[in-house]
Amino acid sequence: MIKAVFFDLDDTLIDTTKLAEIARRKAIDGMIRAGMPVDFETAYQELLELINEYGSNFPYHFDYLLRRLDLPYEPKWVAAGVINYHNTKIAHLETVKGARRTLLRLKEMGLKLGVITDGNPIKQWEKILRTEIDDYFDDVLISDFVGVKKPHRKIFEKALNRFGVRPEEAVMVGDRLYSDIYGAKQVGMKTVWFKYGKYASAELEYLEYADFVIQSLEDVVGIIRGIESAEREERSDKEVHAD
């Protein structure tokens, strides 16, 4: 019997890929309007390369951007980038289509709900709180806070222990085949790959670890009901054969 459903956050519950692209473009546009003497495409491509090298949580993207472009350090340009980035984030941050309905239906089914996500705890909680989905969850595990990152089995084991459920009683839903699906499968959880966002065509060598593949988050509800129905039929068959 399924007792708990865990979700990844970025590009599973929160539409992060679309948000990041819009925010980065607005940041570059703001820096240019503030006087940075570079054309948009040159600056934007340099920013993308920088993010790819240093990661999205690196705190000095715009400072380093000026160095890469061989420009003098100008606090006004950096401030313009930061302001436009964060203002855009606040304005465009939203949940993936169907996320709220899915979470509500699962709660109505009596299931425990949790988040297992990598990233900066403050940034991840900001996304959860700004989209006002925190009340749906019984617990949130963030890698940088609990000290272990997906796909390491320990973060999934920590989640199972906190919820007091066995692996076969839990489902993991995520957009990353490697970190979410492969990771959860290693501890025996049922897995649902949400084919969405920038990883929709990536890491396909781990596809075999997905028990289910969906393109609409609302399909999770039907999957849970299907699993429970199959388990009831299996129990009924065992009872018949026992008689």
Short mmCIF file of C-alpha atoms in Angstrom, two decimals:
data_model
loop_
_atom_site.label_atom_id
_atom_site.label_comp_id
_atom_site.label_asym_id
_atom_site.label_seq_id
_atom_site.Cartn_x
_atom_site.Cartn_y
_atom_site.Cartn_z
CA MET A 1 0.00 0.00 0.00
CA ILE A 2 1.35 3.42 -0.96
CA LYS A 3 1.63 5.70 2.05
CA ALA A 4 3.95 8.48 0.87
CA VAL A 5 4.76 10.36 -2.31
CA PHE A 6 7.98 12.36 -2.66
CA PHE A 7 8.59 15.03 -5.30
CA ASP A 8 11.66 16.70 -6.67
CA LEU A 9 11.26 20.50 -6.74
CA ASP A 10 12.89 22.09 -9.81
CA ASP A 11 11.07 21.30 -13.06
CA THR A 12 8.85 18.89 -11.19
CA LEU A 13 6.76 21.15 -8.96
CA ILE A 14 8.32 24.53 -9.84
CA ASP A 15 8.78 25.60 -13.47
CA THR A 16 12.46 26.41 -12.99
CA THR A 17 13.87 26.13 -16.53
CA LYS A 18 11.48 28.69 -17.99
CA LEU A 19 11.94 30.98 -15.00
CA ALA A 20 15.74 30.87 -15.14
CA GLU A 21 15.88 31.71 -18.84
CA ILE A 22 13.57 34.69 -18.49
CA ALA A 23 15.39 35.99 -15.40
CA ARG A 24 18.85 35.72 -16.97
CA ARG A 25 17.74 37.52 -20.11
CA LYS A 26 16.18 40.30 -18.06
CA ALA A 27 19.37 40.59 -16.00
CA ILE A 28 21.56 41.09 -19.08
CA ASP A 29 19.06 43.54 -20.52
CA GLY A 30 19.16 45.52 -17.28
CA MET A 31 22.95 45.61 -17.21
CA ILE A 32 23.07 46.92 -20.77
CA ARG A 33 20.47 49.59 -19.99
CA ALA A 34 22.62 50.58 -17.01
CA GLY A 35 25.51 51.26 -19.38
CA MET A 36 27.39 47.97 -19.84
CA PRO A 37 28.96 48.38 -23.31
CA VAL A 38 28.31 44.90 -24.75
CA ASP A 39 25.68 43.59 -27.15
CA PHE A 40 23.01 41.35 -25.65
CA GLU A 41 23.89 38.04 -27.34
CA THR A 42 27.59 38.26 -26.47
CA ALA A 43 26.85 38.97 -22.81
CA TYR A 44 24.08 36.37 -22.57
CA GLN A 45 26.17 33.57 -24.07
CA GLU A 46 29.06 34.40 -21.75
CA LEU A 47 26.67 34.26 -18.79
CA LEU A 48 25.39 30.82 -19.85
CA GLU A 49 28.94 29.50 -20.15
CA LEU A 50 29.79 30.92 -16.75
CA ILE A 51 26.74 29.27 -15.16
CA ASN A 52 27.65 25.97 -16.80
CA GLU A 53 31.17 26.16 -15.36
CA TYR A 54 30.42 27.47 -11.86
CA GLY A 55 26.87 26.23 -11.30
CA SER A 56 23.59 28.05 -10.87
CA ASN A 57 24.10 28.68 -7.15
CA PHE A 58 27.41 30.55 -7.60
CA PRO A 59 26.91 33.99 -5.94
CA TYR A 60 29.14 36.07 -8.23
CA HIS A 61 27.78 35.44 -11.73
CA PHE A 62 27.57 39.09 -12.72
CA ASP A 63 30.91 40.03 -11.15
CA TYR A 64 32.65 37.25 -13.06
CA LEU A 65 30.75 38.17 -16.22
CA LEU A 66 32.49 41.54 -16.28
CA ARG A 67 35.87 39.83 -15.92
CA ARG A 68 35.10 37.44 -18.77
CA LEU A 69 34.12 40.34 -20.97
CA ASP A 70 37.32 42.24 -20.05
CA LEU A 71 35.30 45.10 -18.62
CA PRO A 72 36.14 47.23 -15.58
CA TYR A 73 34.28 46.40 -12.38
CA GLU A 74 31.22 48.65 -12.22
CA PRO A 75 28.94 48.11 -9.19
CA LYS A 76 26.07 49.83 -10.99
CA TRP A 77 26.05 47.18 -13.74
CA VAL A 78 26.23 44.32 -11.24
CA ALA A 79 23.41 45.83 -9.16
CA ALA A 80 21.27 46.21 -12.27
CA GLY A 81 21.79 42.55 -13.11
CA VAL A 82 20.93 41.42 -9.57
CA ILE A 83 17.83 43.62 -9.35
CA ASN A 84 16.43 42.58 -12.72
CA TYR A 85 17.16 38.93 -12.05
CA HIS A 86 15.40 38.87 -8.68
CA ASN A 87 12.48 41.06 -9.75
CA THR A 88 11.85 38.74 -12.68
CA LYS A 89 12.11 35.69 -10.44
CA ILE A 90 9.48 37.08 -8.11
CA ALA A 91 7.18 38.07 -10.97
CA HIS A 92 7.41 34.82 -12.95
CA LEU A 93 7.92 32.13 -10.27
CA GLU A 94 5.11 29.61 -10.64
CA THR A 95 4.27 25.96 -10.19
CA VAL A 96 4.18 23.48 -13.05
CA LYS A 97 0.73 23.14 -14.61
CA GLY A 98 -1.43 20.85 -12.51
CA ALA A 99 0.90 20.79 -9.50
CA ARG A 100 -1.58 22.20 -6.98
CA ARG A 101 -4.43 19.96 -8.14
CA THR A 102 -2.14 16.95 -7.94
CA LEU A 103 -0.95 17.74 -4.43
CA LEU A 104 -4.49 18.44 -3.24
CA ARG A 105 -5.85 15.16 -4.62
CA LEU A 106 -3.02 13.16 -3.09
CA LYS A 107 -3.63 14.77 0.30
CA GLU A 108 -7.33 13.98 -0.02
CA MET A 109 -6.33 10.34 -0.58
CA GLY A 110 -4.67 10.40 2.85
CA LEU A 111 -1.09 10.22 1.58
CA LYS A 112 1.93 11.81 3.20
CA LEU A 113 3.73 14.19 0.85
CA GLY A 114 7.36 15.26 0.85
CA VAL A 115 10.03 17.03 -1.19
CA ILE A 116 13.51 15.64 -1.86
CA THR A 117 15.59 18.25 -3.66
CA ASP A 118 19.17 19.31 -4.22
CA GLY A 119 20.32 22.90 -3.93
CA ASN A 120 20.69 25.85 -1.62
CA PRO A 121 18.22 25.56 1.30
CA ILE A 122 17.31 29.27 1.30
CA LYS A 123 16.69 29.35 -2.46
CA GLN A 124 14.67 26.13 -2.41
CA TRP A 125 12.53 27.27 0.52
CA GLU A 126 11.99 30.62 -1.21
CA LYS A 127 10.48 28.80 -4.20
CA ILE A 128 8.24 26.71 -1.95
CA LEU A 129 7.06 29.64 0.15
CA ARG A 130 6.59 32.11 -2.70
CA THR A 131 4.39 29.64 -4.59
CA GLU A 132 2.54 28.88 -1.32
CA ILE A 133 2.72 25.09 -1.59
CA ASP A 134 4.44 24.50 1.76
CA ASP A 135 1.24 23.45 3.55
CA TYR A 136 0.90 20.39 1.32
CA PHE A 137 4.10 18.80 2.63
CA ASP A 138 4.79 16.81 5.75
CA ASP A 139 8.55 17.34 5.35
CA VAL A 140 11.13 18.82 2.98
CA LEU A 141 14.64 17.40 2.57
CA ILE A 142 17.21 19.64 0.86
CA SER A 143 20.63 18.14 0.08
CA ASP A 144 22.75 21.09 1.21
CA PHE A 145 20.97 21.01 4.58
CA VAL A 146 20.86 17.26 5.27
CA GLY A 147 24.43 16.69 4.05
CA VAL A 148 23.87 14.24 1.21
CA LYS A 149 22.95 14.79 -2.44
CA LYS A 150 20.84 12.79 -4.86
CA PRO A 151 21.26 10.13 -6.19
CA HIS A 152 23.01 8.95 -3.01
CA ARG A 153 20.79 6.39 -1.33
CA LYS A 154 21.16 8.05 2.09
CA ILE A 155 18.98 11.05 1.23
CA PHE A 156 16.15 8.72 0.18
CA GLU A 157 16.66 6.58 3.27
CA LYS A 158 16.50 9.69 5.44
CA ALA A 159 13.19 10.62 3.80
CA LEU A 160 11.74 7.16 4.34
CA ASN A 161 12.83 7.16 7.99
CA ARG A 162 11.30 10.56 8.64
CA PHE A 163 7.99 9.42 7.17
CA GLY A 164 8.10 6.03 8.89
CA VAL A 165 7.44 4.11 5.67
CA ARG A 166 9.11 1.21 3.88
CA PRO A 167 10.56 1.72 0.37
CA GLU A 168 7.77 -0.26 -1.29
CA GLU A 169 5.25 2.05 0.38
CA ALA A 170 6.73 5.17 -1.24
CA VAL A 171 6.80 6.75 -4.69
CA MET A 172 9.39 9.21 -6.00
CA VAL A 173 8.39 11.68 -8.73
CA GLY A 174 11.08 13.69 -10.52
CA ASP A 175 12.36 15.11 -13.81
CA ARG A 176 15.91 13.72 -13.54
CA LEU A 177 16.37 10.09 -14.52
CA TYR A 178 19.75 9.93 -12.80
CA SER A 179 19.36 11.79 -9.53
CA ASP A 180 15.63 11.23 -8.91
CA ILE A 181 14.68 7.97 -10.59
CA TYR A 182 17.89 5.94 -10.44
CA GLY A 183 18.56 7.21 -6.92
CA ALA A 184 15.14 6.28 -5.53
CA LYS A 185 15.11 2.91 -7.27
CA GLN A 186 18.35 1.93 -5.51
CA VAL A 187 16.51 1.86 -2.19
CA GLY A 188 13.44 0.07 -3.58
CA MET A 189 11.01 2.94 -4.05
CA LYS A 190 8.54 3.03 -6.92
CA THR A 191 9.52 5.69 -9.45
CA VAL A 192 7.72 8.11 -11.77
CA TRP A 193 9.73 10.03 -14.32
CA PHE A 194 8.15 13.38 -15.17
CA LYS A 195 9.37 14.01 -18.70
CA TYR A 196 9.56 17.78 -18.47
CA GLY A 197 12.00 20.70 -18.67
CA LYS A 198 15.61 20.69 -19.82
CA TYR A 199 16.20 17.03 -18.88
CA ALA A 200 13.23 15.66 -20.85
CA SER A 201 15.58 14.05 -23.38
CA ALA A 202 18.63 13.52 -21.18
CA GLU A 203 20.12 10.68 -19.12
CA LEU A 204 18.11 8.11 -21.08
CA GLU A 205 20.57 5.38 -20.11
CA TYR A 206 18.73 5.38 -16.75
CA LEU A 207 15.25 5.06 -18.26
CA GLU A 208 15.01 1.40 -17.19
CA TYR A 209 14.78 2.55 -13.57
CA ALA A 210 11.51 4.41 -14.18
CA ASP A 211 8.41 2.36 -13.32
CA PHE A 212 6.21 4.98 -14.98
CA VAL A 213 6.74 7.85 -17.43
CA ILE A 214 4.41 10.86 -17.48
CA GLN A 215 4.17 14.18 -19.30
CA SER A 216 1.44 15.64 -17.09
CA LEU A 217 1.95 15.86 -13.34
CA GLU A 218 -1.72 15.10 -12.75
CA ASP A 219 -1.12 11.55 -14.04
CA VAL A 220 0.54 10.79 -10.68
CA VAL A 221 -2.91 10.48 -9.08
CA GLY A 222 -3.99 7.79 -11.54
CA ILE A 223 -0.72 5.94 -11.10
CA ILE A 224 -1.13 5.79 -7.32
CA ARG A 225 -4.70 4.56 -7.69
CA GLY A 226 -3.55 1.96 -10.22
CA ILE A 227 -0.84 0.68 -7.88
CA GLU A 228 -3.32 0.39 -5.02
CA SER A 229 -5.87 -1.37 -7.24
CA ALA A 230 -3.25 -3.89 -8.41
CA GLU A 231 -2.22 -4.54 -4.81
CA ARG A 232 -5.86 -5.15 -3.79
CA GLU A 233 -6.32 -7.63 -6.63
CA GLU A 234 -3.11 -9.41 -5.67
CA ARG A 235 -4.27 -9.72 -2.05
CA SER A 236 -7.66 -10.99 -3.21
CA ASP A 237 -6.05 -13.63 -5.44
CA LYS A 238 -3.88 -14.82 -2.56
CA GLU A 239 -6.94 -15.13 -0.33
CA VAL A 240 -8.79 -17.14 -2.97
CA HIS A 241 -5.86 -19.51 -3.45
CA ALA A 242 -5.49 -19.82 0.32
CA ASP A 243 -9.08 -21.01 0.58
#
